[in-house]
Short mmCIF file of C-alpha atoms in Angstrom, two decimals:
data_model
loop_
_atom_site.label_atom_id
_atom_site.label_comp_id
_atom_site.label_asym_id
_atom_site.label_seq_id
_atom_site.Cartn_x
_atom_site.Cartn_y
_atom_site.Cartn_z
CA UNK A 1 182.33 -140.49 17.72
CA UNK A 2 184.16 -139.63 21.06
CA UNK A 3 185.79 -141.94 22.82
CA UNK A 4 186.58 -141.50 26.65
CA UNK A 5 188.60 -143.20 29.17
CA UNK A 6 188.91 -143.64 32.74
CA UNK A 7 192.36 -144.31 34.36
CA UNK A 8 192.81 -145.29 37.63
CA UNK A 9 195.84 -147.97 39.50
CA UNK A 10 193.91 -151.43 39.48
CA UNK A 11 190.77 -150.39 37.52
CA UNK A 12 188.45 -152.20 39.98
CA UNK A 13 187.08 -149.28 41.90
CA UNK A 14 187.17 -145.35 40.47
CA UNK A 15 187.99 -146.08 36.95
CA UNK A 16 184.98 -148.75 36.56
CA UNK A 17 182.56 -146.25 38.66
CA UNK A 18 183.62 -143.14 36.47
CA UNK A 19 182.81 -145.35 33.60
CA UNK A 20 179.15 -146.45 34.73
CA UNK A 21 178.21 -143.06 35.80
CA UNK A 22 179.20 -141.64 32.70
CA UNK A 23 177.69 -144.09 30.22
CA UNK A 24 174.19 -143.39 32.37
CA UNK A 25 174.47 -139.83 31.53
CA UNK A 26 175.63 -140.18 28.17
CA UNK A 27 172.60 -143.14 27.88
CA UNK A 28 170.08 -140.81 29.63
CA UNK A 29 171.21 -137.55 27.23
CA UNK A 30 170.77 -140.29 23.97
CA UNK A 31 174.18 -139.64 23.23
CA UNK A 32 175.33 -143.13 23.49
CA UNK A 33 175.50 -143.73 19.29
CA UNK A 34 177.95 -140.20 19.59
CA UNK A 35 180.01 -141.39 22.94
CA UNK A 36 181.90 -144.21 23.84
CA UNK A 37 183.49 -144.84 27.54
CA UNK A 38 185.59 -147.68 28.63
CA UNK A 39 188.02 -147.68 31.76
CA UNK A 40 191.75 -149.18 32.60
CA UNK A 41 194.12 -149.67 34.99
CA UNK A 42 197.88 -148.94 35.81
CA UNK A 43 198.34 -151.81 37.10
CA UNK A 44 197.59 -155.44 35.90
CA UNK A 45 196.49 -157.26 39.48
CA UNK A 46 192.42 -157.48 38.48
CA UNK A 47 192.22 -157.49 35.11
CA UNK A 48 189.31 -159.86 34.17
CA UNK A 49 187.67 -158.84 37.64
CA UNK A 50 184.30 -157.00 37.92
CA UNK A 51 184.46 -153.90 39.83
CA UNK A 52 184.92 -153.72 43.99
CA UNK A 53 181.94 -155.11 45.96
CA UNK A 54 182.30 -151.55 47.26
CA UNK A 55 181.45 -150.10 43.70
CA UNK A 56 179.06 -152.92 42.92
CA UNK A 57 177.33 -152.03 45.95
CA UNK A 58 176.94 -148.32 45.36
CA UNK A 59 176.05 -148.26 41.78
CA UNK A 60 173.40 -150.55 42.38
CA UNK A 61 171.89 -148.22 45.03
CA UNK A 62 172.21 -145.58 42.29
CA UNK A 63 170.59 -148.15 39.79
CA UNK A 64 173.48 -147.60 37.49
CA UNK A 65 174.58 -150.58 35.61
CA UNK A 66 177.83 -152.05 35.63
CA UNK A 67 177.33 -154.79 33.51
CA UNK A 68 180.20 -155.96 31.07
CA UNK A 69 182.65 -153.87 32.84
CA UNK A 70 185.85 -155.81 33.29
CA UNK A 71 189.26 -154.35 34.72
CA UNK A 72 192.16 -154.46 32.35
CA UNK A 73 195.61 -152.92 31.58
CA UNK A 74 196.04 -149.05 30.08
CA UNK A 75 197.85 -150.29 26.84
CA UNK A 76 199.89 -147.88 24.38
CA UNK A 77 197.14 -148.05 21.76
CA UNK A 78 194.75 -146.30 23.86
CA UNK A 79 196.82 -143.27 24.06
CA UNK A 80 196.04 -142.99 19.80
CA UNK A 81 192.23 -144.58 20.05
CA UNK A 82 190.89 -141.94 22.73
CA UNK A 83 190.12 -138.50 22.78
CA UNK A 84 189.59 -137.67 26.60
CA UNK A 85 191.81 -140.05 28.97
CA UNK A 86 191.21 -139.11 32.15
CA UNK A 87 193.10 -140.06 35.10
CA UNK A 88 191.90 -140.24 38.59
CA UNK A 89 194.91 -139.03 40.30
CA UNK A 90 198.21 -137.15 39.96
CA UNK A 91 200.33 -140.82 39.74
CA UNK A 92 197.88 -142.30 37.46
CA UNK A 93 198.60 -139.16 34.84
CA UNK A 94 201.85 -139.32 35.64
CA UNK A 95 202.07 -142.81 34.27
CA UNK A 96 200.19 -142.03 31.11
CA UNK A 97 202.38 -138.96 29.83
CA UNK A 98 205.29 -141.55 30.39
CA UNK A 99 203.81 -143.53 28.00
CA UNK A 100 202.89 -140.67 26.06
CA UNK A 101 206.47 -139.70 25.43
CA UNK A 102 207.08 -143.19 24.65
CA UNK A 103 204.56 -142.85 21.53
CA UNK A 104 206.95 -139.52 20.94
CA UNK A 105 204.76 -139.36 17.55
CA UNK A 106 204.49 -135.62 18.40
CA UNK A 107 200.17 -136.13 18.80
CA UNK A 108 199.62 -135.91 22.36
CA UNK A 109 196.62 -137.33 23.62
CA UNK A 110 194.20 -135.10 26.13
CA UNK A 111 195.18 -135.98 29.51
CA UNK A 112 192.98 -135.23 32.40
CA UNK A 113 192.88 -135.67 35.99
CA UNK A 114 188.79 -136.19 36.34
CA UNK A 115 188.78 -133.01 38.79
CA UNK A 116 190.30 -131.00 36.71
CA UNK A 117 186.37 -130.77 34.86
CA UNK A 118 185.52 -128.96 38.26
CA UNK A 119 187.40 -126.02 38.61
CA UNK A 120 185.91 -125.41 42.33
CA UNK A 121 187.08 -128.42 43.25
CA UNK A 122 189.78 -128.05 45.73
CA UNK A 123 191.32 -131.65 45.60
CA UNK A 124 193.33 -132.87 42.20
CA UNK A 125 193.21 -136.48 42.91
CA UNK A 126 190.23 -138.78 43.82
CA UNK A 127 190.90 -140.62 46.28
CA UNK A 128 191.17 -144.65 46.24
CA UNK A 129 188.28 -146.42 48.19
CA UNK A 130 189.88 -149.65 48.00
CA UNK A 131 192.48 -147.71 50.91
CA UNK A 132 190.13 -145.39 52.22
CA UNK A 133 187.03 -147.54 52.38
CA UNK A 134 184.34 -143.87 51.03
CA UNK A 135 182.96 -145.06 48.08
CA UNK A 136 180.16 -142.73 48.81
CA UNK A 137 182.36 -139.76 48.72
CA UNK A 138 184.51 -141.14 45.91
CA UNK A 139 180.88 -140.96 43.63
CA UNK A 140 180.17 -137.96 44.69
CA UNK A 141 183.18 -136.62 42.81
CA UNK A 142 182.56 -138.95 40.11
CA UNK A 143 178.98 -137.97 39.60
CA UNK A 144 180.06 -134.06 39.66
CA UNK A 145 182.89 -134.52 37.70
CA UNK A 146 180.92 -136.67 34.67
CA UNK A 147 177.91 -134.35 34.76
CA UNK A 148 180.75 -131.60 34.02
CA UNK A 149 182.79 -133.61 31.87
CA UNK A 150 179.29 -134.46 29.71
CA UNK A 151 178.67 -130.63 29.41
CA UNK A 152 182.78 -130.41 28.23
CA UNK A 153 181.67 -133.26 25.74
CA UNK A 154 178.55 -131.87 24.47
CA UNK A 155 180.30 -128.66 23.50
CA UNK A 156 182.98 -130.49 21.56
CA UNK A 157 180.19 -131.86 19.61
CA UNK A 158 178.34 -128.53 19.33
CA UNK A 159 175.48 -129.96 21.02
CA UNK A 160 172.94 -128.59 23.06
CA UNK A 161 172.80 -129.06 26.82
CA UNK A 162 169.87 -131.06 28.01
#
């Protein structure tokens, strides 16, 4: 089993969207017995909150669910429990590698920044659309990046591309 998660500040908007998008693709390649995504937040402001009307709104235009997500707080244990945790921006992975040292069991988890899966990507952070108001452009990253990520994934598990 893998076990992937999405990092953003408040874990309302790009966290919550990486995590729908991905769980589609991993549903869609029948990978979702083998994969397991959740999302978090930085910060503790929503936690019990759906997702942003803004990322409610555009994942049901994509017809990808977002049911049973619920923002909550990065925690300490979910540095040991995951094997890809992958920020959405440079601050975000700078807060879990402080937390990382804080484990200081010598096991460092696999931190990401979710553009780091697209090398031709010229941005390293995805920017926040609860500032900036693009959702549109912030899935288009998302989608890229997961599709990428998946392909990442499948290899781990020696598995065949679809």
């Amino acid at each position: 089993m893998i076990r992937v998660l999405f990092v953003c500040l408040g874990n309302i908007c790009r966290s919550p969207m990486a995590e729908a998008v991905l769980r589609h693709k991993v549903r869609e390649a029948g990978l979702d017995d083998r994969i397991v995504i959740d999302s978090a937040g930085t910060g503790d402001w929503h936690i019990g909150k759906s997702p942003h009307e803004g990322t409610r709104r555009l994942l049901d235009e994509k017809r990808i669910s977002w049911e049973g997500i619920k923002a909550r707080q990065v925690a300490k244990e979910d540095l040991r429990k995951f094997d890809y945790i992958v920020a959405m921006d440079n601050s975000n992975l700078g807060n879990l590698q402080s937390m990382a040292r804080e484990l200081g069991n010598g096991s460092a988890p696999k931190l990401y920044r979710l553009l780091d899966f697209v090398p031709a990507q010229q941005l390293e952070n995805v920017p926040d659309p609860y500032y900036t108001g693009n959702f549109e452009e912030v899935y288009d990253m998302v989608d890229e990046s997961c599709d990428a990520m998946l392909a990442k994934i499948m290899g781990d598990l020696a598995l065949p591309e679809k």
